[in-house]
Short mmCIF file of C-alpha atoms and ligand atoms in Angstrom, two decimals:
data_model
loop_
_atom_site.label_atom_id
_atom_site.label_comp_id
_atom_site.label_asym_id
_atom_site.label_seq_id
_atom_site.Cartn_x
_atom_site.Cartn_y
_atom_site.Cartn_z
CA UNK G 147 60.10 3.80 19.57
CA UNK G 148 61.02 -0.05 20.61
CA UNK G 149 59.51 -2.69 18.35
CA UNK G 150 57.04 -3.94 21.53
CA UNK G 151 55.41 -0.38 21.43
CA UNK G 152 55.25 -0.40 17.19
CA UNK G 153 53.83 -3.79 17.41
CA UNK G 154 51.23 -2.85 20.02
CA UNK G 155 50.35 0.04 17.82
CA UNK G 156 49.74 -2.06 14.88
CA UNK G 157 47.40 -4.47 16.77
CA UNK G 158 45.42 -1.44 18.16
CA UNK G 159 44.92 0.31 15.22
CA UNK G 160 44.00 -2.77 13.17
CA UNK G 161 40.47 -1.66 12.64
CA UNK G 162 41.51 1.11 11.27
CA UNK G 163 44.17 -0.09 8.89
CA UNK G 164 42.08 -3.13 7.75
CA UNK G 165 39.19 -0.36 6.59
CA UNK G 166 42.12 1.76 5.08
CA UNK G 167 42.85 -0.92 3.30
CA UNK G 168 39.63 -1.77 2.02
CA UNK G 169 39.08 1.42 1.18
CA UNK G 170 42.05 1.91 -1.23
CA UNK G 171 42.05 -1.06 -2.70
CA UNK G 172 38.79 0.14 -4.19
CA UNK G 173 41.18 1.94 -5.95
CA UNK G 174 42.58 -0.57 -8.05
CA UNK G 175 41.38 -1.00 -11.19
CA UNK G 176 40.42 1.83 -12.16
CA UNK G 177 42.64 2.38 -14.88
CA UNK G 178 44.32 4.93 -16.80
CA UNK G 179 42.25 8.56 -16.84
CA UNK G 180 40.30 7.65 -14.14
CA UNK G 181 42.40 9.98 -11.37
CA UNK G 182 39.79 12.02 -10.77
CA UNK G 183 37.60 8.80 -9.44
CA UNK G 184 40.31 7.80 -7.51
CA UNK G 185 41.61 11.19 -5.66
CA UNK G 186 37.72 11.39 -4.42
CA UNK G 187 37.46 7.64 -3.34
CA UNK G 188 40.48 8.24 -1.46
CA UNK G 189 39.30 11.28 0.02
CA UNK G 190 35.95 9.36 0.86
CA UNK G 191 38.41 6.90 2.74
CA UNK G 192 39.88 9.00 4.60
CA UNK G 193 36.74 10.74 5.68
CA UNK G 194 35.43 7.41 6.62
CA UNK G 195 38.73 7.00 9.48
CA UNK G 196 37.21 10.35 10.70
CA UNK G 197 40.80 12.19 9.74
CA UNK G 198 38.19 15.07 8.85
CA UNK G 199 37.26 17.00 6.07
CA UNK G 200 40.07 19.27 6.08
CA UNK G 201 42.81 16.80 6.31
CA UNK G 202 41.17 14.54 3.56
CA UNK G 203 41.20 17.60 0.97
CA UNK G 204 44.17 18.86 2.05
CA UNK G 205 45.73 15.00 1.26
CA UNK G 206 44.08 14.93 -2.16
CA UNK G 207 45.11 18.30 -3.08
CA UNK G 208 48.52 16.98 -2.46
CA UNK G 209 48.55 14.01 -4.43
CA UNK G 210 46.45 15.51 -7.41
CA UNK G 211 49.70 18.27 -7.68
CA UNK G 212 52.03 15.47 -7.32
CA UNK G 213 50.45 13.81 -10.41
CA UNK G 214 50.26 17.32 -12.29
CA UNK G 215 53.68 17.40 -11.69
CA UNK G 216 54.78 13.75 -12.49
CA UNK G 217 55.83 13.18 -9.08
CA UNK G 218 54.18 9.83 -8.92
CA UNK G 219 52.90 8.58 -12.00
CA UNK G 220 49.61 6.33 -10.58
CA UNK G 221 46.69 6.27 -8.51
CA UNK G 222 47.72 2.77 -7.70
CA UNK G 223 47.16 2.19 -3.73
CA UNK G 224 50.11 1.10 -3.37
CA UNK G 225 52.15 3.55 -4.95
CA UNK G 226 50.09 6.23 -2.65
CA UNK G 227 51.33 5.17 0.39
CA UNK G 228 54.35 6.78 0.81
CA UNK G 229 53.38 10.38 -0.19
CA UNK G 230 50.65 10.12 2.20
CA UNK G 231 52.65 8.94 4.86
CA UNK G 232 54.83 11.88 3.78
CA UNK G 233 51.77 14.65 4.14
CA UNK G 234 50.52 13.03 7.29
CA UNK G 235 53.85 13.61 9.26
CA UNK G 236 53.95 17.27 7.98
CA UNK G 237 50.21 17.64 9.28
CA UNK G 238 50.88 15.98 12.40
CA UNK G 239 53.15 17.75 15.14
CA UNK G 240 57.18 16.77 14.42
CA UNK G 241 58.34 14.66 17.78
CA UNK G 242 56.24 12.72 20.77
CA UNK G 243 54.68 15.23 23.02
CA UNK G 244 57.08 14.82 26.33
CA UNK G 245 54.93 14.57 29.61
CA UNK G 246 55.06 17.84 31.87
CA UNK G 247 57.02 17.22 34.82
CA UNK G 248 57.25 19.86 36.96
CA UNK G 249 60.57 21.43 38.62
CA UNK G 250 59.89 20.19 42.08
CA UNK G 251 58.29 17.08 42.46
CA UNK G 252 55.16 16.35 43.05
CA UNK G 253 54.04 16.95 39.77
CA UNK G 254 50.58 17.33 39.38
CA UNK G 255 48.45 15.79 36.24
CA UNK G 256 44.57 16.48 36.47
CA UNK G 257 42.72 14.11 34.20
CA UNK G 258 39.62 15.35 33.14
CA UNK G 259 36.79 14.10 30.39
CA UNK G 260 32.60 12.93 30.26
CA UNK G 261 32.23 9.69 32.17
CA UNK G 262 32.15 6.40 29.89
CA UNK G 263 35.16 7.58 27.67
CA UNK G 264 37.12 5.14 29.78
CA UNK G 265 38.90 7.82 32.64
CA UNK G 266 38.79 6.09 35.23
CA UNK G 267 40.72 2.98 33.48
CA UNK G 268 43.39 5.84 31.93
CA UNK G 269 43.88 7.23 35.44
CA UNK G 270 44.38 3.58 36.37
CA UNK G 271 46.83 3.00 33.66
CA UNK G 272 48.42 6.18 34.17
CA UNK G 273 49.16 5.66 37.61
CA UNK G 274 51.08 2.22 36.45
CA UNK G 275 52.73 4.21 34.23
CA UNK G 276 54.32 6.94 35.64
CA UNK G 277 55.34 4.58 38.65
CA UNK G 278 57.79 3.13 36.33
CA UNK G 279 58.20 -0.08 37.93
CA UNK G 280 58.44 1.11 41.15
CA UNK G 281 60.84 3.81 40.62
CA UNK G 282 58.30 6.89 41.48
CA UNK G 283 56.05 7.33 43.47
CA UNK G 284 52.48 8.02 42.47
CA UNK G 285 49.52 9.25 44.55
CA UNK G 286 45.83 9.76 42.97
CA UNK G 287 43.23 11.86 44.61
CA UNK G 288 39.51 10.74 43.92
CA UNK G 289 37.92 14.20 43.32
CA UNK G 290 35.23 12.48 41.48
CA UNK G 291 32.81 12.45 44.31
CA UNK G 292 29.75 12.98 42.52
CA UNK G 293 29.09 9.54 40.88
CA UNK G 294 28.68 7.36 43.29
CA UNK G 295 30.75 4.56 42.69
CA UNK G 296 33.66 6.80 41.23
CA UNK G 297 35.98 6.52 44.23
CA UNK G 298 35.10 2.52 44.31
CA UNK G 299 36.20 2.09 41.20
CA UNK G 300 39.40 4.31 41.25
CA UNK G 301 40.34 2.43 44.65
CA UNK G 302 40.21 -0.53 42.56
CA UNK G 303 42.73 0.51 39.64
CA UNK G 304 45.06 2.01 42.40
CA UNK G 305 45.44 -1.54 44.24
CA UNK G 306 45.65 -3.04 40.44
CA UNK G 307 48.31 0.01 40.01
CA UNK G 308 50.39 -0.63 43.59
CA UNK G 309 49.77 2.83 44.17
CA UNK G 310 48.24 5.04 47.24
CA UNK G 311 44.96 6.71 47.24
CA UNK G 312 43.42 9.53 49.06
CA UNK G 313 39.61 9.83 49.21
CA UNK G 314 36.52 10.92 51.08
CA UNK G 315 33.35 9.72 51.11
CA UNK G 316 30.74 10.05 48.27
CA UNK G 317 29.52 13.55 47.70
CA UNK G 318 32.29 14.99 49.62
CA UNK G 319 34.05 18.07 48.96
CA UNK G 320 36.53 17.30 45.89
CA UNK G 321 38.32 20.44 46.74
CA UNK G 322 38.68 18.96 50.20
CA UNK G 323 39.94 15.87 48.59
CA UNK G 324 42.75 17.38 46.06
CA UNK G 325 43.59 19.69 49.79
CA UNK G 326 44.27 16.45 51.34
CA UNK G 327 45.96 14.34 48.43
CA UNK G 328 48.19 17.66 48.08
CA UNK G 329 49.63 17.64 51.42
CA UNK G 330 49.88 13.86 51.64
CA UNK G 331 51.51 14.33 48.45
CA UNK G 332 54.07 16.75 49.53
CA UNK G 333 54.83 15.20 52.83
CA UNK G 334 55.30 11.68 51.83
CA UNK G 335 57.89 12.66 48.44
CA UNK G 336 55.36 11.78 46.21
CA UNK G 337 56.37 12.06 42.10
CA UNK G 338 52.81 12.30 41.05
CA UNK G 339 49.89 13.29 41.95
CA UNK G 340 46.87 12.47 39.72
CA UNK G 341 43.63 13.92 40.25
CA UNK G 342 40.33 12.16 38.90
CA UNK G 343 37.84 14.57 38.66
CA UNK G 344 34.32 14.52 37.63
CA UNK G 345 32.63 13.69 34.52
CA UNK G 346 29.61 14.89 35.04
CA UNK G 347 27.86 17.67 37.26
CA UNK G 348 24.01 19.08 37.36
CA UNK G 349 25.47 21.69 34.85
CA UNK G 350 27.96 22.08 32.39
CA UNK G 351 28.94 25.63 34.59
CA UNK G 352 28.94 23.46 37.82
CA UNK G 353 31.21 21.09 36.14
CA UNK G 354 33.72 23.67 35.20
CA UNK G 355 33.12 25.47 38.66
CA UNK G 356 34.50 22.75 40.10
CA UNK G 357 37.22 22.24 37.60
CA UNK G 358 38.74 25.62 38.26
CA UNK G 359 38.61 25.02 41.83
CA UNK G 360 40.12 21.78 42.46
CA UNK G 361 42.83 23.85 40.16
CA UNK G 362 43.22 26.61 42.83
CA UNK G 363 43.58 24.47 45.59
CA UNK G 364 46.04 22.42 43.75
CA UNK G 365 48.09 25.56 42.64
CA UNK G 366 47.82 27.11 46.01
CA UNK G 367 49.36 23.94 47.71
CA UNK G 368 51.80 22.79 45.17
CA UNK G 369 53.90 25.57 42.88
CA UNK G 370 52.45 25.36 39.10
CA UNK G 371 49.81 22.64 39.64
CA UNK G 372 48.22 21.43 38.00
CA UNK G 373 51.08 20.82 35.79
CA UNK G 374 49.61 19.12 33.13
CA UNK G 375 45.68 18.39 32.19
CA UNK G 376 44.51 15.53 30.27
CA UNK G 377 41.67 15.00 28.55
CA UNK G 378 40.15 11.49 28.46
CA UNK G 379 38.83 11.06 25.18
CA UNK G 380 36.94 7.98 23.41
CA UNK G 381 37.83 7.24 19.98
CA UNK G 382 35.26 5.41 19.06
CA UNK G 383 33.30 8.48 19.35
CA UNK G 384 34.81 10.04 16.30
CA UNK G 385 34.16 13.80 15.72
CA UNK G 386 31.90 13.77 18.67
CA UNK G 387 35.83 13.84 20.29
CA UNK G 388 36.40 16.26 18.31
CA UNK G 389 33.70 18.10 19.13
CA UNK G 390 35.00 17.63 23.26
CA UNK G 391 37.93 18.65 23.04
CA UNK G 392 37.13 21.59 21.52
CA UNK G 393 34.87 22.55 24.43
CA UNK G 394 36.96 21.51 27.14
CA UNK G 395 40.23 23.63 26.09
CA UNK G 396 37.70 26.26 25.75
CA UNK G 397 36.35 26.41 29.11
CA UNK G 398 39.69 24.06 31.13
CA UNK G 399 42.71 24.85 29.20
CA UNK G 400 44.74 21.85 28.21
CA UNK G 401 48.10 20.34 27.93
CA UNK G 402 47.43 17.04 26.45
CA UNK G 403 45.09 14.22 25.62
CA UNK G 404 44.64 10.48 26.30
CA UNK G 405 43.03 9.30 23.48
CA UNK G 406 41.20 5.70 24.91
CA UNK G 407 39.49 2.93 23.05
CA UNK G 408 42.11 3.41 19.84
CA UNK G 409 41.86 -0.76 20.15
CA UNK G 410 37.78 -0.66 19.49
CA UNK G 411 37.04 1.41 16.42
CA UNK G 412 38.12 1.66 12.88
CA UNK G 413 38.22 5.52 13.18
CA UNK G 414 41.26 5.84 14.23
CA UNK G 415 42.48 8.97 12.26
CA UNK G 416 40.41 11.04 14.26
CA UNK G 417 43.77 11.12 16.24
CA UNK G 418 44.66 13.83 12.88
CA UNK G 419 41.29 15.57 13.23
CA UNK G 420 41.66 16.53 16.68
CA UNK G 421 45.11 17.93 15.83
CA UNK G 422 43.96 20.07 12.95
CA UNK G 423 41.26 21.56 15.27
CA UNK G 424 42.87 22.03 18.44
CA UNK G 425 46.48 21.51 18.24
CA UNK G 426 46.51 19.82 21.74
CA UNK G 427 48.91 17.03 21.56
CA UNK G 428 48.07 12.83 22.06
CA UNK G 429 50.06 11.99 25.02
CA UNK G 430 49.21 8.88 25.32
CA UNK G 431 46.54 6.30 23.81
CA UNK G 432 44.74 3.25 24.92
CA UNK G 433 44.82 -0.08 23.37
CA UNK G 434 42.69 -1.90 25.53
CA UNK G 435 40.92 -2.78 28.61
CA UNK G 436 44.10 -3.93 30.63
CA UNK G 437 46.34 -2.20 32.74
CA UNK G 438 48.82 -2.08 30.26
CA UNK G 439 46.99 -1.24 27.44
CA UNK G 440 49.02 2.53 27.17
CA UNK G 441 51.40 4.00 24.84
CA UNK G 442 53.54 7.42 24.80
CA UNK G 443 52.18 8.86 21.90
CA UNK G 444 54.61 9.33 19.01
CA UNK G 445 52.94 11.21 15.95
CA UNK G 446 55.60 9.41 13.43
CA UNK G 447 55.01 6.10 14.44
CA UNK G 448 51.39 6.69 14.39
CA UNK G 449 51.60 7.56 10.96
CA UNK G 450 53.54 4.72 10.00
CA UNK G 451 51.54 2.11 11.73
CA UNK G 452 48.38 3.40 10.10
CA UNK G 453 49.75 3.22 6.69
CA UNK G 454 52.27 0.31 6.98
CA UNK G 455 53.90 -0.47 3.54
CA UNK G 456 52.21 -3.46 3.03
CA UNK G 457 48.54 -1.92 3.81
CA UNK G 458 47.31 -2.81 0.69
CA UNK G 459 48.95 -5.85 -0.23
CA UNK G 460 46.16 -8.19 0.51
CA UNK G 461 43.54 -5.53 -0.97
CA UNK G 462 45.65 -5.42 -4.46
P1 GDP M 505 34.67 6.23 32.75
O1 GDP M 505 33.19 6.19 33.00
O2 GDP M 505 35.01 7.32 31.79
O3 GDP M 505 35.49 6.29 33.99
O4 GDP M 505 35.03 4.90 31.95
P2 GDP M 505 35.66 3.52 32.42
O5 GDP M 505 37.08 3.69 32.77
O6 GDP M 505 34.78 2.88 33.44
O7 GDP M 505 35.61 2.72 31.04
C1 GDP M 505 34.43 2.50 30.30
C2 GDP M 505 34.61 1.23 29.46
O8 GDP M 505 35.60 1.44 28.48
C3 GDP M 505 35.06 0.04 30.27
O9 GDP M 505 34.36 -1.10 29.82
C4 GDP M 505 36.55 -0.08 29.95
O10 GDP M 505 37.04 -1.40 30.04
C5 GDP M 505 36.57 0.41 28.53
N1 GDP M 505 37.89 0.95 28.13
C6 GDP M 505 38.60 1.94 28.70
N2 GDP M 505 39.74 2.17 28.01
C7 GDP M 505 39.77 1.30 26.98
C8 GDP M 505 40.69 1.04 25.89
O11 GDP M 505 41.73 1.67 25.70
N3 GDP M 505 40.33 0.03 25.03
C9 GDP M 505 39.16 -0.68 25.17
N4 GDP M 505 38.91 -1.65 24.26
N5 GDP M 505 38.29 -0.46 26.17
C10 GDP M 505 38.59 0.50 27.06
#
């Protein structure tokens, strides 16, 4: 990954690391024969960056047998690093998570997630993304007709974006909508087509009515749509996430996950949790509230940037 993206990684997970840091450099000081104190703070650490219960006990299992074994001869923060680095990367999935792109362009990404985790500013940054500079073309459809300013907003991020945008009005038909961006999408060579769909319904069952429908009509107008479906989730909602993304491969199906707000909490290991629960990949996360605020995902570099070498230099 190019230094620009590792840097911007670093400065959006810097709530996290900071607590990570302050967590383990509890750590220090506790002398000789007192492993046992410091294998459960530093599971209570990484509890507290929401990597989750499993992935905290499986970490300190690790580390206790590489003491046993004389693998590492301290609890000293610092001398922990690398072996969890080590355990994280065999957790976490081996390479990025490529983006689906379908045989035949248009290919078709439905983004999908409970209003306020930030969609409609991923779907904005999205849209800048895949555009490449110009290079593709990118068409969103507003299927989010039920909240009222939805389409408003999206219209917005797509001038922001230099991109096109099909809509009706509010409370249309979002079926009718995806039907329309479709065909515009086909007949003016699009590359993309995103759809923003609703966060919210009257019911959970209307929600995912409409879900499955805005899928047919996308499927029945372009081969294999949708290609790929993300979920918009907010980090700084911790295992609530979790708990999200859990429901919505249930009752969706998903290819992938744009993990938003990364920037605002110190939680940031949640990105392990969801992993370990639902093995849908991070595609991309957001690192703030501009329009260029997105990175690929990259599950190595993650790992590095949360526990850079020097995390606990200033703790120790
Ligand atoms: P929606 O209701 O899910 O469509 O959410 P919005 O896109 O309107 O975003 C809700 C709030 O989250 C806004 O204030 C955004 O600026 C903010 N937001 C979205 N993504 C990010 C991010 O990656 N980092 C930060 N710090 N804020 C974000």
């Amino acid at each position: 990954m190019a230094l620009g993206f590792l840097s911007k990684l670093k400065e959006g997970l810097a709530k996290t690391t900071r607590a990570l840091a302050g967590g383990l450099g509890k750590l220090v000081g506790l002398g000789r024969g007192a492993e046992r104190e410091a294998l459960a703070k530093l599971e209570e650490v990484l509890v507290s960056a929401d990597m989750g219960i499993r992935t905290a006990l499986k970490l300190r299992e690790e580390i206790e047998a590489m003491l046993r074994r004389g693998e590492i001869r301290s609890t000293d923060p610092a001398a922990l690093l690398a072996p969890i680095r080590r355990e994280l990367k065999r957790l976490m999935p081996r390479r990025a998570s490529e983006p689906i792109r379908a045989a035949r362009p248009p290919t078709v990404v439905m983004v999908v997630g409970v209003n306020g985790t930030g969609k409609t500013t991923s779907v904005g940054k999205l849209a800048k993304w895949l555009q490449e500079g110009g290079r593709k073309k990118v068409i969103l459809a507003a299927a989010d007709t039920f909240r009222a300013a939805a389409t408003e907003q999206l219209s917005i991020w797509a001038e922001r974006a230099g991109v096109e945008i099909v809509r009706h009005g509010h409370g249309a038909d979002p079926a009718a909508v995806v039907h329309d961006a479709a065909e515009a999408a086909v007949a003016r060579g699009a590359d993309y087509l995103l759809i923003d769909t609703a966060g919210r319904l009257h019911t959970r069952e209307n929600l995912m009515r409409e879900l499955d429908k805005i899928r047919r009509v996308a499927s029945r107008k372009i081969e294999g749509a949708p290609h790929e479906v993300l979920l918009v989730l907010d980090a700084t909602t911790g295992q609530n996430a979790v708990s999200q993304a859990k429901k919505f491969a249930d009752c969706v199906g998903l290819t992938g996950l744009f993990l938003a707000k990364l920037d605002g909490t110190a939680k940031g290991g949640v990105v392990v949790a969801i992993w370990n629960e639902i093995k849908v990949p991070v595609k991309y996360v957001g690192v703030g509230e501009g329009i260029d605020d997105i990175l690929p995902f990259d599950p190595e570099s993650f790992v590095d940037a949360l526990f850079p070498e020097d995390l606990t230099k200033d703790a120790t």
